[in-house]
PDB file of C-alpha atoms in Angstrom:
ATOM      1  CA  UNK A   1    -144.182 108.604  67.577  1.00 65.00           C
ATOM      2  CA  UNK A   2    -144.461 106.324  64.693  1.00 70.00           C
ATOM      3  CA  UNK A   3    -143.676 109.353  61.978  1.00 72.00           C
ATOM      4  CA  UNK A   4    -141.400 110.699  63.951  1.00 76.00           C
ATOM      5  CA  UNK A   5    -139.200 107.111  63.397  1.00 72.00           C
ATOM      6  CA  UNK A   6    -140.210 107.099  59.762  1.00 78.00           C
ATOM      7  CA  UNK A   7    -139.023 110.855  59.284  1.00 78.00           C
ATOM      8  CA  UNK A   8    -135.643 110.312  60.771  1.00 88.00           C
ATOM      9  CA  UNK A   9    -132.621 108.955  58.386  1.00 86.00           C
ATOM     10  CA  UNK A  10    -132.544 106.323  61.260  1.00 88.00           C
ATOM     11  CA  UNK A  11    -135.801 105.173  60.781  1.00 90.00           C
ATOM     12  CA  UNK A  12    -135.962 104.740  57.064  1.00 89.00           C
ATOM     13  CA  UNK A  13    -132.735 102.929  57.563  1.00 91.00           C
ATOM     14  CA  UNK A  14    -134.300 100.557  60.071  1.00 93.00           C
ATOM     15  CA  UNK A  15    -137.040 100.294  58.022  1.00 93.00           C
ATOM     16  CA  UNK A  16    -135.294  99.140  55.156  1.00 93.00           C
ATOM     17  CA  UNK A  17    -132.998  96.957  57.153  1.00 94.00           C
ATOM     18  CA  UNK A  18    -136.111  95.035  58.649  1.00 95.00           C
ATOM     19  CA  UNK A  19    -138.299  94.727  55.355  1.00 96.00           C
ATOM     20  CA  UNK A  20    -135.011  93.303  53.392  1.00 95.00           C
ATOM     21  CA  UNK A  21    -134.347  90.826  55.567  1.00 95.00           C
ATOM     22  CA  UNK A  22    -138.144  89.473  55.453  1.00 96.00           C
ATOM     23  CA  UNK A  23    -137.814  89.824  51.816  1.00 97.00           C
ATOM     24  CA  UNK A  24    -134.208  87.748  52.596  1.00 96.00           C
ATOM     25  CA  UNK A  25    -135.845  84.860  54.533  1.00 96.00           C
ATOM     26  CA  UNK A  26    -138.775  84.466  51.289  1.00 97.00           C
ATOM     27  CA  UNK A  27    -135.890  84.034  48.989  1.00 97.00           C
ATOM     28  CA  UNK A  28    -133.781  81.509  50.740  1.00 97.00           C
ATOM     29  CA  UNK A  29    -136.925  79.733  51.137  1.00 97.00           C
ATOM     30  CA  UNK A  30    -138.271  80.096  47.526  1.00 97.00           C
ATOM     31  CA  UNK A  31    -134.892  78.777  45.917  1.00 97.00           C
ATOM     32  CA  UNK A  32    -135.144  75.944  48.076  1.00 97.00           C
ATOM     33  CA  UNK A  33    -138.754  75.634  46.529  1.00 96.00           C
ATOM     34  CA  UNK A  34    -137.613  75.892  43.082  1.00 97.00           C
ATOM     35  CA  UNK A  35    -135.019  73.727  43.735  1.00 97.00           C
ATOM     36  CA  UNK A  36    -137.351  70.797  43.424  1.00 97.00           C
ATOM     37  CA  UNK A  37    -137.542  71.169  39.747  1.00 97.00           C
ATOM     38  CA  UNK A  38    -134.531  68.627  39.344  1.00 97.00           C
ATOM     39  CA  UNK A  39    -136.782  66.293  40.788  1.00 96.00           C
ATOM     40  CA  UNK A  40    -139.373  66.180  38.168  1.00 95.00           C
ATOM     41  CA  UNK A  41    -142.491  67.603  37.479  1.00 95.00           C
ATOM     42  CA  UNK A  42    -145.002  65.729  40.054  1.00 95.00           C
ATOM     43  CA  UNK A  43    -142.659  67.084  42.550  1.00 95.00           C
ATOM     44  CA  UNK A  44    -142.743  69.967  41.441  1.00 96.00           C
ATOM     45  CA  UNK A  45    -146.191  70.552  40.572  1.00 96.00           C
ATOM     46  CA  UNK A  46    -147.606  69.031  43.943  1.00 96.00           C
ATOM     47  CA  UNK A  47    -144.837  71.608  45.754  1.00 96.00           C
ATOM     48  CA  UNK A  48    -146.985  74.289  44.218  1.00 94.00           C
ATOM     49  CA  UNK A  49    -149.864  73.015  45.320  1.00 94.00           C
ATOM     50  CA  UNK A  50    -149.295  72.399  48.634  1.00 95.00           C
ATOM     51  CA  UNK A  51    -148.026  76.095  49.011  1.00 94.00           C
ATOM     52  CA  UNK A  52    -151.808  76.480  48.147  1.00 94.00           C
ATOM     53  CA  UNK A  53    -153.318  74.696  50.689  1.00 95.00           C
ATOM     54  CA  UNK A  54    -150.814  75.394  53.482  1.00 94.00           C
ATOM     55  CA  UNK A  55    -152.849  76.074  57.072  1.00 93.00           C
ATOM     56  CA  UNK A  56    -155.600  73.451  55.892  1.00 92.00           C
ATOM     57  CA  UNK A  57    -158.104  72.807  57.428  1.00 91.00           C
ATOM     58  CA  UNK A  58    -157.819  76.258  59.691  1.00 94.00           C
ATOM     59  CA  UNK A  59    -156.798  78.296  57.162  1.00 93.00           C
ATOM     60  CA  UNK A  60    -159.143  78.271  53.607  1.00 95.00           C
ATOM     61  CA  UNK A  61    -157.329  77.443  50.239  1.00 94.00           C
ATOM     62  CA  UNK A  62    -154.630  79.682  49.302  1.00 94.00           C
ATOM     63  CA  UNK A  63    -155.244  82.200  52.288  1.00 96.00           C
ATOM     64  CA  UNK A  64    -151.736  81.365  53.659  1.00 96.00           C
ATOM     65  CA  UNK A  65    -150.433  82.205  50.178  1.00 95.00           C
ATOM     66  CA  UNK A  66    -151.571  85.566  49.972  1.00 95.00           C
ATOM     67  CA  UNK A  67    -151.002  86.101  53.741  1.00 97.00           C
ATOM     68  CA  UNK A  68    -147.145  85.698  52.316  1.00 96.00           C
ATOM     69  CA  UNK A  69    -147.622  87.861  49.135  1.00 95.00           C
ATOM     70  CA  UNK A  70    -149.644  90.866  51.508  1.00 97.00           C
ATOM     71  CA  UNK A  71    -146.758  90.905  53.393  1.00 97.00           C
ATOM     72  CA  UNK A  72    -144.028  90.936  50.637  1.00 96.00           C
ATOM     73  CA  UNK A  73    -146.014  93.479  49.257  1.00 96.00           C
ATOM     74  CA  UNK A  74    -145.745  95.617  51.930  1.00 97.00           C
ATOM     75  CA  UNK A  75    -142.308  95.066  52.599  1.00 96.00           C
ATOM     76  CA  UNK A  76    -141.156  95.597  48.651  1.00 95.00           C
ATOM     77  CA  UNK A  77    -143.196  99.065  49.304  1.00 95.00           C
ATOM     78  CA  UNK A  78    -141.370  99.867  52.634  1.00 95.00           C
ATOM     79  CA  UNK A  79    -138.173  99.336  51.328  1.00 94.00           C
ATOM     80  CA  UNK A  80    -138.575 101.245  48.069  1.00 92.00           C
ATOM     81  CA  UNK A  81    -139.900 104.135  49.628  1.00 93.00           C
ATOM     82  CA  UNK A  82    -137.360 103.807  52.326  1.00 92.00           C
ATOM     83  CA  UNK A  83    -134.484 103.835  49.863  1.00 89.00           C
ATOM     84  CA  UNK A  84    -135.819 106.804  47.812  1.00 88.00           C
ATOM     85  CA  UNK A  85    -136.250 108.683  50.088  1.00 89.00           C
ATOM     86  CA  UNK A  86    -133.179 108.413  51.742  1.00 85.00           C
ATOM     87  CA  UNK A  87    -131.210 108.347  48.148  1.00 80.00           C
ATOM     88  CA  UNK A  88    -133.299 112.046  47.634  1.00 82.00           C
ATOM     89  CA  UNK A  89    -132.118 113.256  51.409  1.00 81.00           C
ATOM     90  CA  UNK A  90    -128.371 112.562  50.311  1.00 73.00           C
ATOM     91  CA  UNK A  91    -128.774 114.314  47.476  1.00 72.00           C
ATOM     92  CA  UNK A  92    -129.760 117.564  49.049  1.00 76.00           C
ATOM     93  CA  UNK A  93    -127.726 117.377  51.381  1.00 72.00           C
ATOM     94  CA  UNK A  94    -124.515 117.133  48.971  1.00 66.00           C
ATOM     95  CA  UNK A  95    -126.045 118.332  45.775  1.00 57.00           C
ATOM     96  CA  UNK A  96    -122.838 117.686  43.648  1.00 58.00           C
ATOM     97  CA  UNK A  97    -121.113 114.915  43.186  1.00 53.00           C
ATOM     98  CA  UNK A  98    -117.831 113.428  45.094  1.00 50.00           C
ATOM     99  CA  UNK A  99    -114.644 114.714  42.997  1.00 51.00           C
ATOM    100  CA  UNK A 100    -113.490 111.473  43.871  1.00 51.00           C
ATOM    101  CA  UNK A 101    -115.010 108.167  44.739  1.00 50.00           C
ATOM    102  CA  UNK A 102    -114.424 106.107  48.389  1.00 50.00           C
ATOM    103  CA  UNK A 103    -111.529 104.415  47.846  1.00 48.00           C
ATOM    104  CA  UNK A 104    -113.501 101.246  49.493  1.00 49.00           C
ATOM    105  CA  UNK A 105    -116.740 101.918  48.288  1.00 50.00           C
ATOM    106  CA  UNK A 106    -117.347  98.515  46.298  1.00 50.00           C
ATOM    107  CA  UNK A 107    -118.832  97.394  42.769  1.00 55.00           C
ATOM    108  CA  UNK A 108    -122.196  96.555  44.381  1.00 54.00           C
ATOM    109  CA  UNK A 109    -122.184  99.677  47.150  1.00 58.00           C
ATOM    110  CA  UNK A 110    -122.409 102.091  43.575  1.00 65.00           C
ATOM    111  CA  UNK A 111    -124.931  99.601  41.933  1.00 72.00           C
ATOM    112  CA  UNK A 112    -127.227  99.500  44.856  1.00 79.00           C
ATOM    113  CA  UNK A 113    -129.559 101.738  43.351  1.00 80.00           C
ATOM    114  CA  UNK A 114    -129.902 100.595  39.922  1.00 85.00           C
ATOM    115  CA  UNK A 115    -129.955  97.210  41.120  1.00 87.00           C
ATOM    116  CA  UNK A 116    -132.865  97.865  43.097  1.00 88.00           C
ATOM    117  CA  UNK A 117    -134.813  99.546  39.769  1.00 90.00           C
ATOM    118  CA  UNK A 118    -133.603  96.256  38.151  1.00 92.00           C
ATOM    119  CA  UNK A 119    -135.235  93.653  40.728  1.00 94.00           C
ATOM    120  CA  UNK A 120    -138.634  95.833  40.691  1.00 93.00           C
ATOM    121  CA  UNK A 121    -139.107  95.844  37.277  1.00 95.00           C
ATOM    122  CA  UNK A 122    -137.971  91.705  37.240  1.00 96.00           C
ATOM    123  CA  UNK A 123    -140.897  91.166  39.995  1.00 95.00           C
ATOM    124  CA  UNK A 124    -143.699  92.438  37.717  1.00 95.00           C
ATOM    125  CA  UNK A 125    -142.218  90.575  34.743  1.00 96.00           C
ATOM    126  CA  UNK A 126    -141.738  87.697  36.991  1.00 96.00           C
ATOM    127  CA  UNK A 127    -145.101  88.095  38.572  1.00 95.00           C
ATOM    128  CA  UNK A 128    -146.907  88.696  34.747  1.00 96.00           C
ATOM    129  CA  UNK A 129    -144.912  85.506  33.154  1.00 96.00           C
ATOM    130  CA  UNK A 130    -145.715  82.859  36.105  1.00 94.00           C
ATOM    131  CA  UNK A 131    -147.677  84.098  38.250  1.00 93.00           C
ATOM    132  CA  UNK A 132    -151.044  85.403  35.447  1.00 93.00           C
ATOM    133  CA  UNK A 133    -149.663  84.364  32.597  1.00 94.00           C
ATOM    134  CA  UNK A 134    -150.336  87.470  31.403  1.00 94.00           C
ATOM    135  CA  UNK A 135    -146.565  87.831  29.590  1.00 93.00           C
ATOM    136  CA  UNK A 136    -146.138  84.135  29.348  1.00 94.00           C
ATOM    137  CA  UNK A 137    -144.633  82.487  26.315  1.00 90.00           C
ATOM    138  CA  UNK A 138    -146.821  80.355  24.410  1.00 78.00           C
ATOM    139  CA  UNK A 139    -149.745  78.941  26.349  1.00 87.00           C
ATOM    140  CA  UNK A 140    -150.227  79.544  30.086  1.00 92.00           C
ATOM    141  CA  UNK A 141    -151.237  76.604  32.448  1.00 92.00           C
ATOM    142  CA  UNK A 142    -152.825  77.374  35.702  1.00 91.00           C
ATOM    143  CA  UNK A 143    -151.927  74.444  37.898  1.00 89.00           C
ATOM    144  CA  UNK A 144    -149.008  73.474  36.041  1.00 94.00           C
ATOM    145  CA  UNK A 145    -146.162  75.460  36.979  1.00 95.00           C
ATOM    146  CA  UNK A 146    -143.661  72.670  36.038  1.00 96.00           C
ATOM    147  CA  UNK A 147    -144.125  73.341  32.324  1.00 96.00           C
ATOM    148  CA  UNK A 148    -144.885  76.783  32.793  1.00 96.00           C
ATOM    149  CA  UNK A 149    -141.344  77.188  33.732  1.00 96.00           C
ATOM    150  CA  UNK A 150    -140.249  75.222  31.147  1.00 96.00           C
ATOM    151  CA  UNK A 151    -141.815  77.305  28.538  1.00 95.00           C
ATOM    152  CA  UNK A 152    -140.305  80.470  30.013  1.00 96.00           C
ATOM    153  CA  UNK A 153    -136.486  78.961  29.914  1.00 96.00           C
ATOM    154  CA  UNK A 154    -136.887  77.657  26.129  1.00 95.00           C
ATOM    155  CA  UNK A 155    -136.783  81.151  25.240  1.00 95.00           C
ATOM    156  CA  UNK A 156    -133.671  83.401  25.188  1.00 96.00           C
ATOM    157  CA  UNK A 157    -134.740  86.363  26.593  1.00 95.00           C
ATOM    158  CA  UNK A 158    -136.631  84.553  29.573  1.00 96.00           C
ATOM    159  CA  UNK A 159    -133.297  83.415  30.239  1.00 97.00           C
ATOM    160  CA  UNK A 160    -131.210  86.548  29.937  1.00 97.00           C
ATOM    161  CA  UNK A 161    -133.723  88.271  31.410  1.00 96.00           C
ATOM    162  CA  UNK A 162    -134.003  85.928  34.627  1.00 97.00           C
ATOM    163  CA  UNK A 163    -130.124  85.702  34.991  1.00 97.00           C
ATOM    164  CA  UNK A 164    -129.549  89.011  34.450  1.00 96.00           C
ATOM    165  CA  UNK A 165    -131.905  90.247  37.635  1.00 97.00           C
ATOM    166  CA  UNK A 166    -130.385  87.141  39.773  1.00 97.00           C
ATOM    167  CA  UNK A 167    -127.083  88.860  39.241  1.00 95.00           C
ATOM    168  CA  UNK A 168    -128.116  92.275  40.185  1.00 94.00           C
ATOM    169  CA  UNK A 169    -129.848  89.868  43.266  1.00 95.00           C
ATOM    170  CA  UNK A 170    -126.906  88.494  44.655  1.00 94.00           C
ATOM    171  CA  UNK A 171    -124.893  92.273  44.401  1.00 91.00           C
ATOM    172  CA  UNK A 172    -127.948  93.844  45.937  1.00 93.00           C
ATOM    173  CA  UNK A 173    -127.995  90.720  48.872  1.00 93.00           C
ATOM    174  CA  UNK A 174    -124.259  91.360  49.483  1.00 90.00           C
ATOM    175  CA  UNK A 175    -124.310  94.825  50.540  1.00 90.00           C
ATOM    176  CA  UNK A 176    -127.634  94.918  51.965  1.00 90.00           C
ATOM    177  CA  UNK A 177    -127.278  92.198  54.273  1.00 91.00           C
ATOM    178  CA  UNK A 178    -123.904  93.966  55.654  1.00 86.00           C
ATOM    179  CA  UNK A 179    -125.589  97.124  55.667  1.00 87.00           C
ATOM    180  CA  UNK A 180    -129.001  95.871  57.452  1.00 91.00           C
ATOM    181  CA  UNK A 181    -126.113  94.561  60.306  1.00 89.00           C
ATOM    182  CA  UNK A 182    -124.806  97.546  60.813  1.00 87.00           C
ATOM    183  CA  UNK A 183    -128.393  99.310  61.167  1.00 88.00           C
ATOM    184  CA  UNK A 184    -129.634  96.759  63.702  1.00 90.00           C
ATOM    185  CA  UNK A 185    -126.730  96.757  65.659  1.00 85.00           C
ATOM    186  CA  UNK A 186    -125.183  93.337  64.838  1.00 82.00           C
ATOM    187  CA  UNK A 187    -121.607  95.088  63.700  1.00 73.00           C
ATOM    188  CA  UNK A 188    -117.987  95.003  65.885  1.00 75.00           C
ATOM    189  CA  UNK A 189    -114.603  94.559  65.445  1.00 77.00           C
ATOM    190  CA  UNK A 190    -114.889  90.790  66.316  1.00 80.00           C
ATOM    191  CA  UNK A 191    -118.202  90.226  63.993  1.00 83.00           C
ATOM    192  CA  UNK A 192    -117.674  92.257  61.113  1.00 84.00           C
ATOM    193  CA  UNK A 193    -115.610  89.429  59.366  1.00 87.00           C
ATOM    194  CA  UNK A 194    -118.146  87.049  59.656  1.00 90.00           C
ATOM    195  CA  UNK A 195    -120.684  89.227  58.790  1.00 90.00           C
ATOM    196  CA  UNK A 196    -119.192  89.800  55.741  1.00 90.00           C
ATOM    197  CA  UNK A 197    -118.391  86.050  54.668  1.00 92.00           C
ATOM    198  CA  UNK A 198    -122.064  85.580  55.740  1.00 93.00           C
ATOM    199  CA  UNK A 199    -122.995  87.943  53.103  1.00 93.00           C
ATOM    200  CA  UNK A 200    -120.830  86.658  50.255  1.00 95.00           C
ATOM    201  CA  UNK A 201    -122.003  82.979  51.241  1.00 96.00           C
ATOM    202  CA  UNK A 202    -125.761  84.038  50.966  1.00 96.00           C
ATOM    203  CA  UNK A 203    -125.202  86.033  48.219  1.00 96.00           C
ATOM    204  CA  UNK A 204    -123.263  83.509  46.240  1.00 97.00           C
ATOM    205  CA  UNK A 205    -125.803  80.514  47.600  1.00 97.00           C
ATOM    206  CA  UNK A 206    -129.112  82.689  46.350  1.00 98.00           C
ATOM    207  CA  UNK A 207    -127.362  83.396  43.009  1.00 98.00           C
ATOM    208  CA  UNK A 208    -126.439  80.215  42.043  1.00 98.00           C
ATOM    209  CA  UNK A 209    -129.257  78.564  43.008  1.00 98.00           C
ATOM    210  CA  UNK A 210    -131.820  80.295  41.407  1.00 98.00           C
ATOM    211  CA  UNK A 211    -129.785  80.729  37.925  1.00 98.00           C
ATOM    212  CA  UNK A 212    -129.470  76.956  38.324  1.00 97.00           C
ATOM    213  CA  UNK A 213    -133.268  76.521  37.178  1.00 97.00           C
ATOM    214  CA  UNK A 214    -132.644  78.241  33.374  1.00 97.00           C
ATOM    215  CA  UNK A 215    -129.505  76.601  33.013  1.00 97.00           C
ATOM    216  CA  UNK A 216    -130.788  73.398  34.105  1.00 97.00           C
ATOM    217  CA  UNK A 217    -133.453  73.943  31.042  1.00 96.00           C
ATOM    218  CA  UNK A 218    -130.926  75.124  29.056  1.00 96.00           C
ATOM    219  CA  UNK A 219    -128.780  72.030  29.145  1.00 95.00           C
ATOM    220  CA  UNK A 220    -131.834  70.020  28.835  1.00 94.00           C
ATOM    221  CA  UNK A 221    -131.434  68.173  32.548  1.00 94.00           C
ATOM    222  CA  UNK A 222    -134.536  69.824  33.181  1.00 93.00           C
ATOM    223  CA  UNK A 223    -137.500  69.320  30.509  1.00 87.00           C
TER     224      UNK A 223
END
């Protein structure tokens, strides 16, 4: 039963409208998270560190954490394959190309794709730079995220490279969140505006706030 889903166009699409809006909910949450850089570094820091011992005493340290990253994981997996897969089933099935593009198709409807290769390869450069330190600028600090940040945004191509994928975020949240609507049934006539500002508003929220943090270093309000 379960293949059979997963086989169908139907079921990928479910698929990858369920695993991007958990990925969805982490981001509005992690902005909000990162968001307590403007208030200095001991609020920072100890934000980090409470993500760390979240579900104390039941849970051990950090085993809510990678609960959270396990399933990210698996939903960043479900939702690439989904989309592949799907991306290589249109192509067979219409093997060349439109003479002429949807007249309503929009700037982020065409990008989806390459703004999807865009965020994956940000998340292992994101996950190398702050996460192991393994592509971090200068000298790592494990437990000190507050100037590990700060090191990444002194350079210029931490910067262009972080505001570059937030961009190609907030595209890929605009149609995807109208799309994953459609797919779980949400869509009418009498919803499908407010769908759609929904989208914009989260898309816009999410892009700004997260480019906030470089620019914040940038202009030297945070250092």
């Amino acid at each position: 039963m379960t293949r059979t889903v997963w086989d169908s166009s139907v079921g990928k699409k479910t698929v990858m409208a369920v695993s991007g809006l958990i990925m969805l909910m982490y981001l509005v949450v992690h902005m909000l998270g990162n968001l307590k850089i403007f208030f200095g570094s001991g609020e920072f820091n100890h934000y980090a560190h409470w993500l760390r011992t979240l579900g104390e005493p039941f849970l051990h340290y950090e085993w809510a954490l990678w609960i959270i990253r396990v399933v990210l994981v698996v939903a960043v997996v479900a939702h690439a394959t989904a989309a592949y897969q799907l991306s290589r089933r249109d192509i067979r099935a219409r093997p060349n190309k439109y003479v002429h593009k949807k007249p309503r198709s929009s700037y982020a409807t065409r990008t989806m794709r390459w703004g999807g290769i865009i965020l994956g390869l940000f998340i292992v450069w994101h996950i190398l730079d702050l996460t192991t330190g393994t592509a971090h600028p200068g000298g790592f600090q494990p437990g000190h995220p507050y100037q590990n940040v700060i090191d990444t945004f002194s350079t210029w191509y931490g910067d262009v490279i972080y505001i570059a994928a937030m961009l190609a975020l907030g595209l890929h949240i605009r149609h995807g969140f109208w799309s994953a609507a459609q797919t779980l049934g949400a869509g009418s006539r009498t919803r499908d505006r407010a769908l759609k500002i929904i989208a914009d508003v989260l898309a816009l929220v999410l892009t700004v706030g997260f480019i906030s943090v470089p620019v914040g270093v940038m202009t030297g309000l945070v250092s």
